[in-house]
PDB file of C-alpha atoms in Angstrom:
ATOM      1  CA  UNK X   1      -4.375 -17.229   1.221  1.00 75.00           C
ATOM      2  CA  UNK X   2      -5.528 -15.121  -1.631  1.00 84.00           C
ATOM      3  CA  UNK X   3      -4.275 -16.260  -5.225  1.00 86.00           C
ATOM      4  CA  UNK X   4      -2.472 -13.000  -5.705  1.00 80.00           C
ATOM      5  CA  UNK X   5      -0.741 -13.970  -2.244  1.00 83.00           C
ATOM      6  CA  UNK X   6       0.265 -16.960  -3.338  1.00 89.00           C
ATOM      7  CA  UNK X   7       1.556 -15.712  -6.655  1.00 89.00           C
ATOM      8  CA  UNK X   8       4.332 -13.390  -5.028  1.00 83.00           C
ATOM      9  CA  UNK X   9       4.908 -16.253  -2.302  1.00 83.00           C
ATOM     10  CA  UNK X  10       5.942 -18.667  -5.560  1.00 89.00           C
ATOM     11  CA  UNK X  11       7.678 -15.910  -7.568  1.00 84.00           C
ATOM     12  CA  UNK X  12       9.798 -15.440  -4.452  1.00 77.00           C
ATOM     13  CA  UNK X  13      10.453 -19.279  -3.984  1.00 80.00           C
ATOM     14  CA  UNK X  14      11.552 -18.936  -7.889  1.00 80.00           C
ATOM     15  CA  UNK X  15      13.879 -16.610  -7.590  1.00 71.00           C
ATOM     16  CA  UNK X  16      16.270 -18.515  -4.594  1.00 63.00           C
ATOM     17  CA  UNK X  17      15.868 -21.811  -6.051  1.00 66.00           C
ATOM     18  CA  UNK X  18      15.130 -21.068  -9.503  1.00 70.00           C
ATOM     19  CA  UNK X  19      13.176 -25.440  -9.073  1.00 78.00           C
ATOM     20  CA  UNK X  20      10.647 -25.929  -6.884  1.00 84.00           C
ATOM     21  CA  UNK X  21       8.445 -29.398  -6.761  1.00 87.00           C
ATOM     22  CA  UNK X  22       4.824 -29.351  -6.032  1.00 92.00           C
ATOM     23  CA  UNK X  23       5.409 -30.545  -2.735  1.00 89.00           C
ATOM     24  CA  UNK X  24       7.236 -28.102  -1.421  1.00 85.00           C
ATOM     25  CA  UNK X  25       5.104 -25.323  -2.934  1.00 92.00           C
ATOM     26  CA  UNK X  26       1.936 -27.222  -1.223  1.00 92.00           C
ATOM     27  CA  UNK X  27       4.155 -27.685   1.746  1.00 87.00           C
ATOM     28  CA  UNK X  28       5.272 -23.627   2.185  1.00 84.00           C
ATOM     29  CA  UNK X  29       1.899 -22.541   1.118  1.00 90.00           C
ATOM     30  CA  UNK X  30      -0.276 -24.479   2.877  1.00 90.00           C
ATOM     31  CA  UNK X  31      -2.547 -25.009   0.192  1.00 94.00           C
ATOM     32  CA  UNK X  32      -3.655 -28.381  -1.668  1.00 94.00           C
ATOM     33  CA  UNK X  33      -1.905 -30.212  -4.584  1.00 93.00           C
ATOM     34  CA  UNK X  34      -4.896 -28.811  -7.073  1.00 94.00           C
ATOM     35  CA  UNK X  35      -4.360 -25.324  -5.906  1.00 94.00           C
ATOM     36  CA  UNK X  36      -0.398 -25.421  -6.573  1.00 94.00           C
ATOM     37  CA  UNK X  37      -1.445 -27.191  -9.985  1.00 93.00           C
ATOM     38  CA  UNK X  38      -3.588 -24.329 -11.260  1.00 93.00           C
ATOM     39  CA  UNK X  39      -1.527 -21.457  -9.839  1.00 93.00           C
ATOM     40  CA  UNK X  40       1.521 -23.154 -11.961  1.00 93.00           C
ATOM     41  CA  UNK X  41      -0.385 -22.886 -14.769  1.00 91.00           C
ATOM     42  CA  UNK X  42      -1.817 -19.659 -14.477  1.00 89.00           C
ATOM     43  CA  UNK X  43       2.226 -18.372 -13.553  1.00 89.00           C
ATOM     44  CA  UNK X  44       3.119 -20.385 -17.104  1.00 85.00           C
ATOM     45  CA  UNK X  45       0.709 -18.637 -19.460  1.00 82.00           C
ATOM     46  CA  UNK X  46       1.961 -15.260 -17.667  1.00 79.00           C
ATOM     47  CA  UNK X  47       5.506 -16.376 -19.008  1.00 76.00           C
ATOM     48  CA  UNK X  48       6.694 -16.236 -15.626  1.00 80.00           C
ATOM     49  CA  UNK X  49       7.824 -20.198 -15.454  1.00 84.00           C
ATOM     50  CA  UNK X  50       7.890 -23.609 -17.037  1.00 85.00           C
ATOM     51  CA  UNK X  51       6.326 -26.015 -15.286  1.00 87.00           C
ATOM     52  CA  UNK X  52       8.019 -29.887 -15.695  1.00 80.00           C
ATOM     53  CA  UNK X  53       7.524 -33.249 -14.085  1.00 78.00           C
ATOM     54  CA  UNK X  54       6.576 -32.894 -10.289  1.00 84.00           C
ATOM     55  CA  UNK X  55       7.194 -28.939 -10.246  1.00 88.00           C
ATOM     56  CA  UNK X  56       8.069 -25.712 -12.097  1.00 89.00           C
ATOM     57  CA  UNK X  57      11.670 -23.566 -13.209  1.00 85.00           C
ATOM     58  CA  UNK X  58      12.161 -20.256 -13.518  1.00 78.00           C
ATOM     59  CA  UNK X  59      12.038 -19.091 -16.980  1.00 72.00           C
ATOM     60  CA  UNK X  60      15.611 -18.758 -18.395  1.00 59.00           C
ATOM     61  CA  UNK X  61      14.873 -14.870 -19.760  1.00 51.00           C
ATOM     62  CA  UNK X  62      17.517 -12.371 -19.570  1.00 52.00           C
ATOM     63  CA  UNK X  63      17.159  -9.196 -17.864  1.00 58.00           C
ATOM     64  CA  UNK X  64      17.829  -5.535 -19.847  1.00 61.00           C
ATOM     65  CA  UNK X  65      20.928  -3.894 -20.433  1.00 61.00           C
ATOM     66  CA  UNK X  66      21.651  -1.044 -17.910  1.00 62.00           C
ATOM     67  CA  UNK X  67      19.517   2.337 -19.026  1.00 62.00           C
ATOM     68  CA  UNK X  68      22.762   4.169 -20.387  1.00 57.00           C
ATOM     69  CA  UNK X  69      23.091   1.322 -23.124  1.00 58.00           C
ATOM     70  CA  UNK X  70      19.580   1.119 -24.203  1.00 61.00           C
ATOM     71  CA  UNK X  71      19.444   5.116 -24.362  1.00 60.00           C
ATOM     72  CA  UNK X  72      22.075   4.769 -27.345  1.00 58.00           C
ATOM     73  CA  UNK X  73      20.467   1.674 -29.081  1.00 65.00           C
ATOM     74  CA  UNK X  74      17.940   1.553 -31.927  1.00 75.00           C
ATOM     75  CA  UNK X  75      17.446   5.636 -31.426  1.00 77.00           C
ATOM     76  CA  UNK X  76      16.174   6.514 -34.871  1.00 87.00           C
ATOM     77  CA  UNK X  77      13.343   3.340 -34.057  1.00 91.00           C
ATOM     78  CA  UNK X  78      12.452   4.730 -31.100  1.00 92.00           C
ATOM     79  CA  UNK X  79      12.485   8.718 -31.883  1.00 93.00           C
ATOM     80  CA  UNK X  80      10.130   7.376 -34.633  1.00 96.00           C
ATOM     81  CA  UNK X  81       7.815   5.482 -32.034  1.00 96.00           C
ATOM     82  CA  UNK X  82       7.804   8.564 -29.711  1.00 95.00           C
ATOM     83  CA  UNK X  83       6.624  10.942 -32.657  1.00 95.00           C
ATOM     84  CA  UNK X  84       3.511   8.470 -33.272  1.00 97.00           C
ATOM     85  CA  UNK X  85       2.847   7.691 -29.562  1.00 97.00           C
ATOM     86  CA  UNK X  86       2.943  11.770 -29.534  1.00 96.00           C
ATOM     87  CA  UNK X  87      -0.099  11.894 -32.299  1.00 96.00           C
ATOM     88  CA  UNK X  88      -2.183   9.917 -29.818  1.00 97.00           C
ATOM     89  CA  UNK X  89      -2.247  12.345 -27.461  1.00 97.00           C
ATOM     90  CA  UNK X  90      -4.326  15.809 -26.967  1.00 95.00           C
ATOM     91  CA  UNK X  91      -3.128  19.152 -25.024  1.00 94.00           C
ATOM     92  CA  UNK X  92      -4.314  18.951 -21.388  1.00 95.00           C
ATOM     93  CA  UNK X  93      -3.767  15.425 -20.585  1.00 97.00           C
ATOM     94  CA  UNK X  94      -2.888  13.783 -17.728  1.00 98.00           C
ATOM     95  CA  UNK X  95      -0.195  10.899 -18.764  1.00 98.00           C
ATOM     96  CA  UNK X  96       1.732   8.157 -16.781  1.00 99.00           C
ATOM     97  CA  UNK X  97       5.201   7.697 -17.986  1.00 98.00           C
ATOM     98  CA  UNK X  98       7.480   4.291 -16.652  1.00 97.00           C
ATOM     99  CA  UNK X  99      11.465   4.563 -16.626  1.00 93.00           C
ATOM    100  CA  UNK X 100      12.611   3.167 -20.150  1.00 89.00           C
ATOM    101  CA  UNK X 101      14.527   4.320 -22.946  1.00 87.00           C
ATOM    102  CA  UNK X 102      11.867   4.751 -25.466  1.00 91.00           C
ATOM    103  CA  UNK X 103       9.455   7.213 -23.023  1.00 92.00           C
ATOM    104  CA  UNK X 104      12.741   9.011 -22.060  1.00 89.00           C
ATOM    105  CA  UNK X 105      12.743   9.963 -25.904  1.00 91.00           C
ATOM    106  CA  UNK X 106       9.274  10.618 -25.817  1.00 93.00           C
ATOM    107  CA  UNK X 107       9.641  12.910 -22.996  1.00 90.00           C
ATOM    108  CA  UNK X 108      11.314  15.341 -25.204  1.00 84.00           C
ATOM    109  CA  UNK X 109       8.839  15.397 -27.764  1.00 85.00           C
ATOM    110  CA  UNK X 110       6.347  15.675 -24.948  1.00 88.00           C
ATOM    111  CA  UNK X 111       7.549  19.550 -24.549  1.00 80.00           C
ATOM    112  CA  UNK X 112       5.517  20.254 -27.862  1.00 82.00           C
ATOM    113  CA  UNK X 113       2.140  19.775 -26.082  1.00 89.00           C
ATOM    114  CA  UNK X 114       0.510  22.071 -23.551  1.00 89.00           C
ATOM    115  CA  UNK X 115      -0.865  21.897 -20.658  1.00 92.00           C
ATOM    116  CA  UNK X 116       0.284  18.498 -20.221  1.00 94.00           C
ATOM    117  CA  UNK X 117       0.541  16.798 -16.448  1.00 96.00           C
ATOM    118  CA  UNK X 118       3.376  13.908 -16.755  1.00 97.00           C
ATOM    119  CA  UNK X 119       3.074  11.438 -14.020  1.00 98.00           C
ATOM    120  CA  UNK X 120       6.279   9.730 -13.841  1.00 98.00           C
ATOM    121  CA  UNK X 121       8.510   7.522 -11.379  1.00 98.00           C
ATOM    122  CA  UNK X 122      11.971   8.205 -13.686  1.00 96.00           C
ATOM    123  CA  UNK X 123      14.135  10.496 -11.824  1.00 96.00           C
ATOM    124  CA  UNK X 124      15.960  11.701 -15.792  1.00 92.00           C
ATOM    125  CA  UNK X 125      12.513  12.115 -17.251  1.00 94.00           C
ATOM    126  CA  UNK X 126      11.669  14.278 -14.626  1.00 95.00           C
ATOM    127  CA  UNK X 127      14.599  16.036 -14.899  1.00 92.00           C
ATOM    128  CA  UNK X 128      14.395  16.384 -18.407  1.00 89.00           C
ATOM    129  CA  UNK X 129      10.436  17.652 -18.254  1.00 90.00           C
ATOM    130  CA  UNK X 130      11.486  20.175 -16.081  1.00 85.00           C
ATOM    131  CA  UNK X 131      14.462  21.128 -17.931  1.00 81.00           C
ATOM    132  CA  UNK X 132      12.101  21.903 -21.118  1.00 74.00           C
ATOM    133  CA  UNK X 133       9.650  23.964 -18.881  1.00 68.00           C
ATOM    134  CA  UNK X 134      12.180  26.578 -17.782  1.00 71.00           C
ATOM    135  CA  UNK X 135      11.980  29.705 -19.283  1.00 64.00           C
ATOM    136  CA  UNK X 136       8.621  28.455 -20.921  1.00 72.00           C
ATOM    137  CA  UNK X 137       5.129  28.848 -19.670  1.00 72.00           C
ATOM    138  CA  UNK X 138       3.346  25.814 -21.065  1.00 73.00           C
ATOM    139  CA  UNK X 139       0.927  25.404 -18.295  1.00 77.00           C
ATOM    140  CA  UNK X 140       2.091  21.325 -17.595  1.00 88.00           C
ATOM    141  CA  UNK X 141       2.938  20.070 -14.681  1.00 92.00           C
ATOM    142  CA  UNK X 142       5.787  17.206 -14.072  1.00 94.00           C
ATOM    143  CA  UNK X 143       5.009  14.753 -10.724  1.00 97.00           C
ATOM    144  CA  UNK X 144       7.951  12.618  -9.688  1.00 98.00           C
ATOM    145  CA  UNK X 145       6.853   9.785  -7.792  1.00 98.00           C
ATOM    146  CA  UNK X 146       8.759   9.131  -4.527  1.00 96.00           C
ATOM    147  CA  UNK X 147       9.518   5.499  -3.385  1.00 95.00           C
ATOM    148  CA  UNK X 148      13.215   4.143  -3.418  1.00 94.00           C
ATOM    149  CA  UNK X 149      15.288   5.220  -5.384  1.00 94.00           C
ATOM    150  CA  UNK X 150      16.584   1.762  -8.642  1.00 91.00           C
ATOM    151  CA  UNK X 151      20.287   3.186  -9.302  1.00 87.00           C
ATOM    152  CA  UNK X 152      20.307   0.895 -12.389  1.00 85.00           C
ATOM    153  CA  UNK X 153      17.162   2.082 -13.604  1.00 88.00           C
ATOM    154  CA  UNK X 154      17.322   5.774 -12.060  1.00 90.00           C
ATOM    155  CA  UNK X 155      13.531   5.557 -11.025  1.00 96.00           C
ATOM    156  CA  UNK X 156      11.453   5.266  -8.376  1.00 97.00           C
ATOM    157  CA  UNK X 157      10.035   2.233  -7.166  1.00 95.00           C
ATOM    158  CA  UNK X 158       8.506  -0.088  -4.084  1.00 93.00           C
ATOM    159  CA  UNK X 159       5.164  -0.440  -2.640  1.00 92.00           C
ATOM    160  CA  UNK X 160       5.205   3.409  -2.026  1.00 94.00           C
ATOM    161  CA  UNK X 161       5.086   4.027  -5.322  1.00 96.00           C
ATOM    162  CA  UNK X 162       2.685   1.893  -6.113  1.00 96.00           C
ATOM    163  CA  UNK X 163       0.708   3.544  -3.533  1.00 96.00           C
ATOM    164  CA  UNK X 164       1.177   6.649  -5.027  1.00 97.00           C
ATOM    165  CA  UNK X 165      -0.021   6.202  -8.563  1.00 98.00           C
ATOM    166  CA  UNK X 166      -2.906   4.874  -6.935  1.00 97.00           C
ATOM    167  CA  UNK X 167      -4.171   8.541  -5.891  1.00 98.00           C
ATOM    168  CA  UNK X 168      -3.851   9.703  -9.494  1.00 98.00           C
ATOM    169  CA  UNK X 169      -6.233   8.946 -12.571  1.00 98.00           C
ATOM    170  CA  UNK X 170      -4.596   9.267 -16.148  1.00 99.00           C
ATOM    171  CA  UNK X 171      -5.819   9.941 -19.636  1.00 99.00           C
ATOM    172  CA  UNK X 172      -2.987   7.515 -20.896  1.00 99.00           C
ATOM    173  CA  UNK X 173      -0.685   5.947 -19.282  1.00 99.00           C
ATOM    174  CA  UNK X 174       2.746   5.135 -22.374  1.00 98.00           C
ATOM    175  CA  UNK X 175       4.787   2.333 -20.933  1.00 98.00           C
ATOM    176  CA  UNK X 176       7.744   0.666 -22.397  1.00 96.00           C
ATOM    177  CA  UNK X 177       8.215  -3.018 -21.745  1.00 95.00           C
ATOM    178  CA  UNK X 178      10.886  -5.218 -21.980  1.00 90.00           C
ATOM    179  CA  UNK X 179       8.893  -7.786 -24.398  1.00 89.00           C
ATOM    180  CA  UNK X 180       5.959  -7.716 -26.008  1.00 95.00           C
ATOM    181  CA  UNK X 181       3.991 -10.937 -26.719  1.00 92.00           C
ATOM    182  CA  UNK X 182       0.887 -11.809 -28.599  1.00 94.00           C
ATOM    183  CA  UNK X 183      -0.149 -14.396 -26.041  1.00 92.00           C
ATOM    184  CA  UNK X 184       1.847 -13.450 -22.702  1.00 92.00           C
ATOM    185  CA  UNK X 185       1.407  -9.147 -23.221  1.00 96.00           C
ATOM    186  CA  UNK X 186       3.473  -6.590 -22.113  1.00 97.00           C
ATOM    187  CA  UNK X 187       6.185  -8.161 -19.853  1.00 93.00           C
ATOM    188  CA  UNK X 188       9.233  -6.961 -17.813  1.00 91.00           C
ATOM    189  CA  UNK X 189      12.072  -8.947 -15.920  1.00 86.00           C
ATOM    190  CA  UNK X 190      12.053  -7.344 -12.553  1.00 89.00           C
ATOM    191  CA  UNK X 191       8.953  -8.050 -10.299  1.00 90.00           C
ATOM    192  CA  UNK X 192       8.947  -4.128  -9.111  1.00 92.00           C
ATOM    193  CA  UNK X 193       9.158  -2.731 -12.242  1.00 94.00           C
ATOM    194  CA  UNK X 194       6.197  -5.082 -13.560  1.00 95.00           C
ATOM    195  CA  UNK X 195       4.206  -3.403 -10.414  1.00 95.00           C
ATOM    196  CA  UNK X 196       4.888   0.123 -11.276  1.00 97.00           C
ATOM    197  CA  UNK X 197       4.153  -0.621 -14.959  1.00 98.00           C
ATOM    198  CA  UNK X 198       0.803  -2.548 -13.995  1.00 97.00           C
ATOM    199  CA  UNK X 199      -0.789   0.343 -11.149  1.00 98.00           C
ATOM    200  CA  UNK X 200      -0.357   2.623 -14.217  1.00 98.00           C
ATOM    201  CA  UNK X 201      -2.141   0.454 -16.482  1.00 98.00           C
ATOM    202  CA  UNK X 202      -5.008   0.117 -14.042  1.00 98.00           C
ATOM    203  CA  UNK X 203      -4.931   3.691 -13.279  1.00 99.00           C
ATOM    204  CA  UNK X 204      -5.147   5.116 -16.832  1.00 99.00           C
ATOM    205  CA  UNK X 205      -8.137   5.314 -18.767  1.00 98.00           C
ATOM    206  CA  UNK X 206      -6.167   4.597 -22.274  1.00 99.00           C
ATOM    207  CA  UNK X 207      -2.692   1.771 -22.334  1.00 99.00           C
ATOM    208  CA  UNK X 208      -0.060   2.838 -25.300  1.00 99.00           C
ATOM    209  CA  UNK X 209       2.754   0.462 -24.999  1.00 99.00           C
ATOM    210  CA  UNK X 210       6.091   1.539 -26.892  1.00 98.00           C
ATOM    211  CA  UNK X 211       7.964  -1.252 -28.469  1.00 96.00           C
ATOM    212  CA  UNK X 212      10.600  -1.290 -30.985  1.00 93.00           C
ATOM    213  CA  UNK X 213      10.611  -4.239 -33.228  1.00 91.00           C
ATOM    214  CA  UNK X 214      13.386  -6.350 -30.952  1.00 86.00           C
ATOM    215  CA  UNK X 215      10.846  -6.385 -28.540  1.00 90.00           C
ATOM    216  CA  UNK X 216       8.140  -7.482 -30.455  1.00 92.00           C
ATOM    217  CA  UNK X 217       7.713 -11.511 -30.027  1.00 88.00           C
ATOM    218  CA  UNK X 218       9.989 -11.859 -27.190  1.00 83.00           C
ATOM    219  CA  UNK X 219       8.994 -12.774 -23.406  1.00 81.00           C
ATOM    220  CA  UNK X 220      10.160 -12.148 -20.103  1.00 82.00           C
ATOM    221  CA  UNK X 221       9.516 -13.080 -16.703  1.00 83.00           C
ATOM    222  CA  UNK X 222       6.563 -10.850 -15.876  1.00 90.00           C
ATOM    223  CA  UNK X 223       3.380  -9.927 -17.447  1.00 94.00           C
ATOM    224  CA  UNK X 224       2.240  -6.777 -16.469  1.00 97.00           C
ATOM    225  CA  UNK X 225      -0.768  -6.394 -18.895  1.00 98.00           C
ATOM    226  CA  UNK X 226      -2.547  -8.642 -21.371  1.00 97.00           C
ATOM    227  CA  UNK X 227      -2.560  -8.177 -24.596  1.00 97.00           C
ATOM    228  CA  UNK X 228      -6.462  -7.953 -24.932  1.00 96.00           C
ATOM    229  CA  UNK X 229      -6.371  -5.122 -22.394  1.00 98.00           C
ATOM    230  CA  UNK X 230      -3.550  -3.000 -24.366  1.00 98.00           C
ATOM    231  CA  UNK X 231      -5.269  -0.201 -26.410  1.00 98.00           C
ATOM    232  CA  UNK X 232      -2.332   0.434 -28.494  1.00 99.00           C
ATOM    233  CA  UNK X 233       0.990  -0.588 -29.190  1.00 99.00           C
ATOM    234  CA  UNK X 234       3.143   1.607 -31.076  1.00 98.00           C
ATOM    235  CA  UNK X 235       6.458   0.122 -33.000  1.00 98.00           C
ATOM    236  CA  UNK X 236       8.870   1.128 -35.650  1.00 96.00           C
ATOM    237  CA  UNK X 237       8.524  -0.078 -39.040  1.00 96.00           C
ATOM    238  CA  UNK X 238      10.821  -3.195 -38.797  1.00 93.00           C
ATOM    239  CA  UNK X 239       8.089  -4.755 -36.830  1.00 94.00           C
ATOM    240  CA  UNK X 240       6.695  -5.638 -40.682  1.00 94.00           C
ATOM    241  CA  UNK X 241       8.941  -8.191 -40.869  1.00 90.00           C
ATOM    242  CA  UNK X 242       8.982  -9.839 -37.423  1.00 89.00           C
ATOM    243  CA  UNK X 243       6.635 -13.165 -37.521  1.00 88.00           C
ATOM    244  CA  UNK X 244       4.594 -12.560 -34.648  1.00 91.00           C
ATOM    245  CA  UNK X 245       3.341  -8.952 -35.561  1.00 96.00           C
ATOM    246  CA  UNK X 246       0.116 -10.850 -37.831  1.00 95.00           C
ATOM    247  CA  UNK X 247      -0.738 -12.591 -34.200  1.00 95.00           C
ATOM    248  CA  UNK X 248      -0.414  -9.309 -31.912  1.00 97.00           C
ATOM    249  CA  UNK X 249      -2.561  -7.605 -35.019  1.00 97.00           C
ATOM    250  CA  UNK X 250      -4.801 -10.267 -33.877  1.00 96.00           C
ATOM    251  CA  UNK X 251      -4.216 -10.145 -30.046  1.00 96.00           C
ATOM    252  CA  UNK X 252      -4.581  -6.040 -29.391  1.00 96.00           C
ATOM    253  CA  UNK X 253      -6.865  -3.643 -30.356  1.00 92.00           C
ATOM    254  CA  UNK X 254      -4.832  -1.408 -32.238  1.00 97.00           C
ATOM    255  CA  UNK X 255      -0.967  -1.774 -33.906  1.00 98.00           C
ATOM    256  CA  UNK X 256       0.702   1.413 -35.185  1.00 98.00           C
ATOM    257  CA  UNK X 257       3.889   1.168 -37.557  1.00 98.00           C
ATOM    258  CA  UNK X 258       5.706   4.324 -36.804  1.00 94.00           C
TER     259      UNK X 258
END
């Protein structure tokens, strides 16, 4: 069984039983007691569990408030981190954009740009791209990823979609995460959002992730991409302030105080 394999097999186990012992990892997995050992604490520096005496528990992180609460929270933070994720970009480029409320702000400002091809599984940024575009000839292009359809999220998601972003290549892909870490990276609390978020990483040539400053520090359940492999991360000015911007300074390539 490939480690990979094994990793969804014990995030599953996690999330009925929220315990597990080594034993019955070793025991559903077929694998040896060394194996379960080092995929535990591989899982642990992802932030995706504790591990304690004889086994592991599910980490005790919260998941988001529904989309139509975080749409009305921190706006003037997040209108400012969508103007300097904007700067980063050039007419002509082909971006990925993940359901969140910090790209669905920098959707609108995305209508200033031309030319632009927005690669997107969120059914309202979609909507709103295409919205802007009427009437206008811009020369972009808006691609809706199909999958199921998240009601909470109002996105697309699922191993289709996942498939899908694998056909595309993207200048940048701008994701907005649920945490951001120095040491665990960009994280989210659902498992299929964490995929959808990580095929666009791979599949972008340049990762900007969007975080206000209640985001900075924190950790979830899933780590979608490491710090060291984030280009840049973009955050309102607050972030001064929070103690663990000095160790993402030190853990990503590039920090931008919007």
């Amino acid at each position: 069984m490939l480690q990979e394999e094994r990793f969804l097999r014990i995030r599953s186990l996690l999330a009925t039983f929220s315990r597990l012992s080594v034993e019955r990892i070793m025991q559903d997995l077929a694998v040896s007691r060394e194996t379960v050992r080092r995929d535990l604490l591989e899982l642990e520096g992802l932030g995706e569990l504790r591990r304690g005496h004889g086994g592991a528990v599910a980490t005790g992180a919260e998941p988001e408030p529904p989309l139509a609460v975080r749409l009305v929270a921190r706006q003037r933070e997040k209108r400012a981190i969508a103007r300097a994720a904007i700067a980063l970009l050039e007419p002509g480029q082909t971006v990925f954009l993940d359901t969140g409320s910090t790209t669905a702000l920098l959707a609108e400002a995305l209508a200033t740009l031309s030319g632009m091809t927005v690669i997107t599984n969120s059914l309202s940024i979609a909507l709103k791209l295409a919205g802007a575009a009427e009437g206008r000839d811009t020369g972009g292009r808006t691609v809706l990823l199909g999958g199921e359809i998240d009601v909470k999220t109002q996105a697309t998601c699922g191993a289709g979609t996942v498939e899908e972003i694998r056909r595309y290549r993207a200048d940048v892909a701008l994701l907005s995460p649920v945490a951001m870490h120095p040491k665990h990276g960009a994280m989210s609390f659902e498992h299929h959002e964490a995929a959808i978020a990580r095929a666009m990483a791979e599949q972008a040539q340049q990762l900007v992730i969007l975080a206000d400053h209640a985001k900075i520090g924190q950790a979830s359940r899933v780590t979608y991409a490491r710090s060291a492999d984030i280009d840049v991360v973009v955050t309102d000015a607050a972030s001064r302030d929070m103690p663990a911007l000095p160790a993402l300074r030190r853990a990503c390539e590039r920090v931008v105080l919007a």
